[in-house]
PDB file of C-alpha atoms in Angstrom:
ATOM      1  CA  UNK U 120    -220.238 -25.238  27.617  1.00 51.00           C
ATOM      2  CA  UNK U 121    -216.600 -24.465  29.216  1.00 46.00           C
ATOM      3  CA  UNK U 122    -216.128 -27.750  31.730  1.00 50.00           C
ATOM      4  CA  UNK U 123    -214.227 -25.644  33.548  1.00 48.00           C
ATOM      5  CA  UNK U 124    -217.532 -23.447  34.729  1.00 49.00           C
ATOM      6  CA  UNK U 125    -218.150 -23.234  38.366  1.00 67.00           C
ATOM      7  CA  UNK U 126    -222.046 -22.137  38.485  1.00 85.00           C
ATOM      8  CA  UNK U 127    -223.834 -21.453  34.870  1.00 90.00           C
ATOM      9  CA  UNK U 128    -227.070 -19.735  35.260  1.00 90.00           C
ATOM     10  CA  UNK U 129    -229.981 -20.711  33.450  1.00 90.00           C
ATOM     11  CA  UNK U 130    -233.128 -19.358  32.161  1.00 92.00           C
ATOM     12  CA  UNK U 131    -235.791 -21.017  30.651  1.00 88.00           C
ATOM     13  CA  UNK U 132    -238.931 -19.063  28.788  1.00 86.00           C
ATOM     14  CA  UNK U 133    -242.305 -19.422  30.198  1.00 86.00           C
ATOM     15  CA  UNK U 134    -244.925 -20.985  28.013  1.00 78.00           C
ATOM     16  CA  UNK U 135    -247.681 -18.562  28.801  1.00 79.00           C
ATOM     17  CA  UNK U 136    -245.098 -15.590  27.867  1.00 78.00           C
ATOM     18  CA  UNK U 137    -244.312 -17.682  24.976  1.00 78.00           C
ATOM     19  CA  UNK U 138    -248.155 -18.209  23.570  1.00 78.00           C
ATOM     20  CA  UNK U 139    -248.664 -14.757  23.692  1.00 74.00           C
ATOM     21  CA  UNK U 140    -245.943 -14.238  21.054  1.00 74.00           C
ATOM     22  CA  UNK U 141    -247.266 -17.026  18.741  1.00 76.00           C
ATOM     23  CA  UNK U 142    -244.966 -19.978  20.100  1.00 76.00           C
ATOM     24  CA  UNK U 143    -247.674 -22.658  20.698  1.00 73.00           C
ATOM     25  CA  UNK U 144    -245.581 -26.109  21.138  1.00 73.00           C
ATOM     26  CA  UNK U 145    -245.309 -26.127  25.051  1.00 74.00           C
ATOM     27  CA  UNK U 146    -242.580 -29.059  24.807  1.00 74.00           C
ATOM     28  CA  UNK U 147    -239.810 -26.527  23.164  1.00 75.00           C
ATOM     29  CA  UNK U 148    -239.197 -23.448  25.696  1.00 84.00           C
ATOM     30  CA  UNK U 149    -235.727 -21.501  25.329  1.00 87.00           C
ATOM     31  CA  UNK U 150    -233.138 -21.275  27.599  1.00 91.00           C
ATOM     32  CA  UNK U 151    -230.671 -19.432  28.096  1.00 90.00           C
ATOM     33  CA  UNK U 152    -227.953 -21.042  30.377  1.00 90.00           C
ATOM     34  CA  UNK U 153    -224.571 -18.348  30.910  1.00 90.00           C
ATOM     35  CA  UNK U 154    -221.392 -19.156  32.328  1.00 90.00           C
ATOM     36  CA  UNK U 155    -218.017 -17.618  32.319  1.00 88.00           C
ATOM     37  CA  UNK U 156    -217.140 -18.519  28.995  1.00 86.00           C
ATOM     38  CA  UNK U 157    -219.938 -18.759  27.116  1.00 88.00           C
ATOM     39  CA  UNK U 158    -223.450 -17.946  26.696  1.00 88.00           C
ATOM     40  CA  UNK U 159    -225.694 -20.704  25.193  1.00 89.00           C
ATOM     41  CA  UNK U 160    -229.435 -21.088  24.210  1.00 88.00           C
ATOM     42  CA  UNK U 161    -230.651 -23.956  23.934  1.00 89.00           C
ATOM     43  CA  UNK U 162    -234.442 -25.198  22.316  1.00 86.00           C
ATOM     44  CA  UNK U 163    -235.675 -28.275  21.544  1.00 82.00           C
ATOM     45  CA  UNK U 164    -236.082 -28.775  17.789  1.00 80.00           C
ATOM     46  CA  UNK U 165    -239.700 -29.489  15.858  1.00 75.00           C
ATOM     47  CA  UNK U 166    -239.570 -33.294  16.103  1.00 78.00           C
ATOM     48  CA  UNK U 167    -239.240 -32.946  19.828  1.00 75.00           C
ATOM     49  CA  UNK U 168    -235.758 -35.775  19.500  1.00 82.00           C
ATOM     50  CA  UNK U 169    -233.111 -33.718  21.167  1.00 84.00           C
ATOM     51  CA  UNK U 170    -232.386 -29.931  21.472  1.00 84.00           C
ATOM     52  CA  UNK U 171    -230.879 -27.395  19.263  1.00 86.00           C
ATOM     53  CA  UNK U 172    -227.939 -25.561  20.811  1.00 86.00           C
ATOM     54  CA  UNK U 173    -226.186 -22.703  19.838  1.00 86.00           C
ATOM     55  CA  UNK U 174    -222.773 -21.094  21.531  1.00 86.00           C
ATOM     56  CA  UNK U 175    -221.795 -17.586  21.739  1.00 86.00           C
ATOM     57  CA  UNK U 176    -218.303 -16.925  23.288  1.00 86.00           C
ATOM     58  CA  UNK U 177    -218.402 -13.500  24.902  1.00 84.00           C
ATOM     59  CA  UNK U 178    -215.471 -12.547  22.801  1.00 81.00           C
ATOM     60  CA  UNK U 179    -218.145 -13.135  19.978  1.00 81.00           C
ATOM     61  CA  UNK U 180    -220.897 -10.911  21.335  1.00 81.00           C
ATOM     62  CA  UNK U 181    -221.345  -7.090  20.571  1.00 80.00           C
ATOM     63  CA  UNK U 182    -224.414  -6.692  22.357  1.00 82.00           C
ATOM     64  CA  UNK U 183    -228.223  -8.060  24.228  1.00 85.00           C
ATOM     65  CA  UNK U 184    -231.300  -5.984  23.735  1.00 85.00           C
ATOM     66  CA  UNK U 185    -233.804  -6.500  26.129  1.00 88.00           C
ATOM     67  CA  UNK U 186    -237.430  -6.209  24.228  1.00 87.00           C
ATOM     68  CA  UNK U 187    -240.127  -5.069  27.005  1.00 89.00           C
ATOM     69  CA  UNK U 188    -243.638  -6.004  25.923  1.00 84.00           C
ATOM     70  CA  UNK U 189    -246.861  -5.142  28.003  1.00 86.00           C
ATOM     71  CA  UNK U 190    -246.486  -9.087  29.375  1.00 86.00           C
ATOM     72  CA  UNK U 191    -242.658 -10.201  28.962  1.00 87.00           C
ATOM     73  CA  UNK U 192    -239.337  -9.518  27.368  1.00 89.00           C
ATOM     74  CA  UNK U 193    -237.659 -10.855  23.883  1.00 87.00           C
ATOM     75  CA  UNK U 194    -233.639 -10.718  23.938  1.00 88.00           C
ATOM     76  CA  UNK U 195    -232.206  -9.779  21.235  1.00 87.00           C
ATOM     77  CA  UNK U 196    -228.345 -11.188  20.519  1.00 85.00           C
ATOM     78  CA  UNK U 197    -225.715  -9.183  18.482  1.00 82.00           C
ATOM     79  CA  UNK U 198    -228.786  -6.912  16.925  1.00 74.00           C
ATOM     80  CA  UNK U 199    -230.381 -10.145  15.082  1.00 78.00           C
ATOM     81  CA  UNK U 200    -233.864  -8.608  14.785  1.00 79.00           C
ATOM     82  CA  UNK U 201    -235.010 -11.317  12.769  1.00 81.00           C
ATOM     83  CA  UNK U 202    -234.399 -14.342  15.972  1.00 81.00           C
ATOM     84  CA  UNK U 203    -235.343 -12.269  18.906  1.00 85.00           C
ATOM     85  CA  UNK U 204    -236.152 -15.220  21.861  1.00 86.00           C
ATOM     86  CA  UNK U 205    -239.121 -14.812  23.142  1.00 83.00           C
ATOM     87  CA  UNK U 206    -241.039 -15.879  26.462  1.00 85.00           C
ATOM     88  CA  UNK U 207    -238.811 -14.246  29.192  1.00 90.00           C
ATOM     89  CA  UNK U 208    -240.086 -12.059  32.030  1.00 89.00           C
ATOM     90  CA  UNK U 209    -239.333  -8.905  32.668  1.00 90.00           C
ATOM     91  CA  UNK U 210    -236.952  -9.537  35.350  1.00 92.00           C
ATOM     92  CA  UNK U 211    -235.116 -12.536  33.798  1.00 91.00           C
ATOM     93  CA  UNK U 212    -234.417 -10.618  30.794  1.00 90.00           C
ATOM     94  CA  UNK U 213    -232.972  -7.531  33.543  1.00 92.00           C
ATOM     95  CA  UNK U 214    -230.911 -10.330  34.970  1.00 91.00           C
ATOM     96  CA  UNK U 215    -229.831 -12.434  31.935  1.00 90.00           C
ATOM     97  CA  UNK U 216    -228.135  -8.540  31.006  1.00 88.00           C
ATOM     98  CA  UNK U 217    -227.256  -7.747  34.264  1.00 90.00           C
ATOM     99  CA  UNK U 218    -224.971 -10.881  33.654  1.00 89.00           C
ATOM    100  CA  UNK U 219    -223.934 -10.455  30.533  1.00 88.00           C
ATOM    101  CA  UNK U 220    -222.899  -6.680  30.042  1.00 86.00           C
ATOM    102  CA  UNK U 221    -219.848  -7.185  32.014  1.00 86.00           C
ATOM    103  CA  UNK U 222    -218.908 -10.254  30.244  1.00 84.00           C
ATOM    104  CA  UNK U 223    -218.964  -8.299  26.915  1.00 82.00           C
ATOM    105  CA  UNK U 224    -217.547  -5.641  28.085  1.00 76.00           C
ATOM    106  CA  UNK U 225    -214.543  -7.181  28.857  1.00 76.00           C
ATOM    107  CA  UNK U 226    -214.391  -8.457  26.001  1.00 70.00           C
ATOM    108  CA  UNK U 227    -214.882  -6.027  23.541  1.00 67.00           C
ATOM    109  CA  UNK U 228    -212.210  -3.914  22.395  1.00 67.00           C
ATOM    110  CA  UNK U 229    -212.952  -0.879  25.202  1.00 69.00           C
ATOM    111  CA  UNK U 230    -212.673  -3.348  27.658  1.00 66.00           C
ATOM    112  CA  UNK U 231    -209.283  -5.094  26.643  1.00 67.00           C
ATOM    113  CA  UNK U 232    -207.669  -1.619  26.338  1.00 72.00           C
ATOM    114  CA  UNK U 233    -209.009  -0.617  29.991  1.00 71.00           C
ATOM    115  CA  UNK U 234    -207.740  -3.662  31.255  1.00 70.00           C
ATOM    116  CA  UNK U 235    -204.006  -3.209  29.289  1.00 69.00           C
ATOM    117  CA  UNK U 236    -204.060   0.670  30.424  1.00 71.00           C
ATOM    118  CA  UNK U 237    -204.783  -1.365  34.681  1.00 72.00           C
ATOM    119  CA  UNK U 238    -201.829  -3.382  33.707  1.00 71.00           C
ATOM    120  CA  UNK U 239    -199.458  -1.060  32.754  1.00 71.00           C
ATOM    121  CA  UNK U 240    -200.387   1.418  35.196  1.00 70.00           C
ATOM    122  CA  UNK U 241    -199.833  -1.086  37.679  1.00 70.00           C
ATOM    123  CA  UNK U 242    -196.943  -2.572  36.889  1.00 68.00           C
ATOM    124  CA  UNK U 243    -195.457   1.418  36.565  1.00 67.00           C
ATOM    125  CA  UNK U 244    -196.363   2.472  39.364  1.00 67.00           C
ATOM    126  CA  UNK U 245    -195.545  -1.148  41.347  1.00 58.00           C
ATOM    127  CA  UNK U 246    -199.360  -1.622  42.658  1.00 54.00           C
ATOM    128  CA  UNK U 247    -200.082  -5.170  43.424  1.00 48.00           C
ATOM    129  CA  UNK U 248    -197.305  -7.198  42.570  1.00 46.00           C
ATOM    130  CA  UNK U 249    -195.764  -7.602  45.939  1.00 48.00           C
ATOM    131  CA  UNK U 250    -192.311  -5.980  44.787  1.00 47.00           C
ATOM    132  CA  UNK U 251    -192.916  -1.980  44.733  1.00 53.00           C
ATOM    133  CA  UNK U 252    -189.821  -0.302  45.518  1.00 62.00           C
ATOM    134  CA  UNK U 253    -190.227   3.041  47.858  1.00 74.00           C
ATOM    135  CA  UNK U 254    -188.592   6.256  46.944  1.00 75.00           C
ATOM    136  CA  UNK U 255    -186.942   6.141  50.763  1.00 77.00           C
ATOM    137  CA  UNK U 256    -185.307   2.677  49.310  1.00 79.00           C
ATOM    138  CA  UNK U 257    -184.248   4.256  46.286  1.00 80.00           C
ATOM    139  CA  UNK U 258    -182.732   7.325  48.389  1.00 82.00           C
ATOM    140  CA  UNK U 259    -181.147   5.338  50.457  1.00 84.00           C
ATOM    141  CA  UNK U 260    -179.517   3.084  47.990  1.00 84.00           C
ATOM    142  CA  UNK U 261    -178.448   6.342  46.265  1.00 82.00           C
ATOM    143  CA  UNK U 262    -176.632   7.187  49.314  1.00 85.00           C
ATOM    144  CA  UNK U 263    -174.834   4.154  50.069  1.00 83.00           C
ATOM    145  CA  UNK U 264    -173.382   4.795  46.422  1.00 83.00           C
ATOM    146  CA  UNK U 265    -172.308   8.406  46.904  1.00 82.00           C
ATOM    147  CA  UNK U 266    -170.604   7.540  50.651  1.00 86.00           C
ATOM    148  CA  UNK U 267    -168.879   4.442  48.677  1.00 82.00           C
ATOM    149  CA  UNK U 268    -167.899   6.676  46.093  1.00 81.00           C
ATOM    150  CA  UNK U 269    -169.370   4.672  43.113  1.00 77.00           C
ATOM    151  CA  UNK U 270    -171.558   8.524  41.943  1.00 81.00           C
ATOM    152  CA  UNK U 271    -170.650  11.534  42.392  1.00 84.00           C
ATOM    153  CA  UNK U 272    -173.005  13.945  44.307  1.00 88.00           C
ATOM    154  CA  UNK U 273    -173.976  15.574  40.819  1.00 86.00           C
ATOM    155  CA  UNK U 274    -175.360  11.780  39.403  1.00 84.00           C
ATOM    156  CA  UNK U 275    -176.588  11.549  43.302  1.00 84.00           C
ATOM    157  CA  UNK U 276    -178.511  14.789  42.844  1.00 86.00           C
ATOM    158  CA  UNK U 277    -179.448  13.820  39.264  1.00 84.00           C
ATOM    159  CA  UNK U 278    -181.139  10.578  40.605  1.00 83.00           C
ATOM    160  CA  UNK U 279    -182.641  12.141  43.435  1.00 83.00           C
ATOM    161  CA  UNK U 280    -184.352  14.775  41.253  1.00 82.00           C
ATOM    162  CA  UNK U 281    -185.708  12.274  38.465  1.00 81.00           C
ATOM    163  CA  UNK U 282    -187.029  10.024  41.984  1.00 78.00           C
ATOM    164  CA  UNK U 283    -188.604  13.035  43.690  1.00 78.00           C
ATOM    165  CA  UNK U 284    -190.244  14.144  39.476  1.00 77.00           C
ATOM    166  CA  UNK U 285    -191.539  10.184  39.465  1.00 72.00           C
ATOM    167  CA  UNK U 286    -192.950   9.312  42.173  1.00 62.00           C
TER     168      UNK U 286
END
């Protein structure tokens, strides 16, 4: 897991959910523990020793399915049919994606483009960064030019126009 993590959530599958989909070992339950960087399951392994853990990094994730049974949920991780988890209720599965579908999303291509198109658009128009320059402090600066005669009143008017046609 990222040390640098403030709160990871975790999950862990209930053995009752569990027996109904044909896990029988009640020493080996899933979890699921998420934090900013990373998503991670972790199970103990058949000989009962230590645990099994895999890492996904969000950047790494395309998607979660959330598998609704009659009792219970099954995830299902970057549409691998064949290893859904099983043993999760109904509303830990809701908020295991709850948590996770803005992580991918940020991650995925969509989201890095949204979040370049933010930048830019901020950083044109001079939102949030503490040094947005008014059109009245352009005008005026404009001025003090033409009365200093540094422009002439045509590149005044010329500057004034593509100001006014900006902003």
């Amino acid at each position: 897991m990222s040390n640098g993590s403030t709160n990871p959530q975790m999950f862990k599958a209930k053995l009752l959910l569990r027996i109904l989909k044909g896990e029988y070992n009640p020493f080996n339950p899933t979890k699921i523990i998420i934090d900013e960087d990373f998503l991670e399951i972790r199970k103990r392994n058949w000989y009962l020793i230590s645990e099994d853990t895999e890492s996904f990094h969000w950047e790494d994730m395309n998607s979660i399915n959330v598998d609704k049974h009659f009792f219970g949920a099954s995830l299902i991780l970057n549409r691998d049919k064949e290893n859904p988890r099983h043993g999760f209720s109904k509303k830990q599965a809701d908020q295991i994606l709850e948590l996770a579908k803005p992580k991918i999303h940020s991650s995925s291509q969509k989201g890095v483009t949204n979040q370049l198109a933010d930048a830019i658009n901020s950083a044109v128009h001079g939102k949030g960064n503490g040094n947005s320059v008014s059109v009245a402090d352009e005008l005026k600066k404009l001025k003090e030019l033409l009365d200093q005669d540094v422009i002439t009143q045509a590149e005044f008017d010329t500057q004034k126009k593509t100001l006014m046609e900006k902003y």
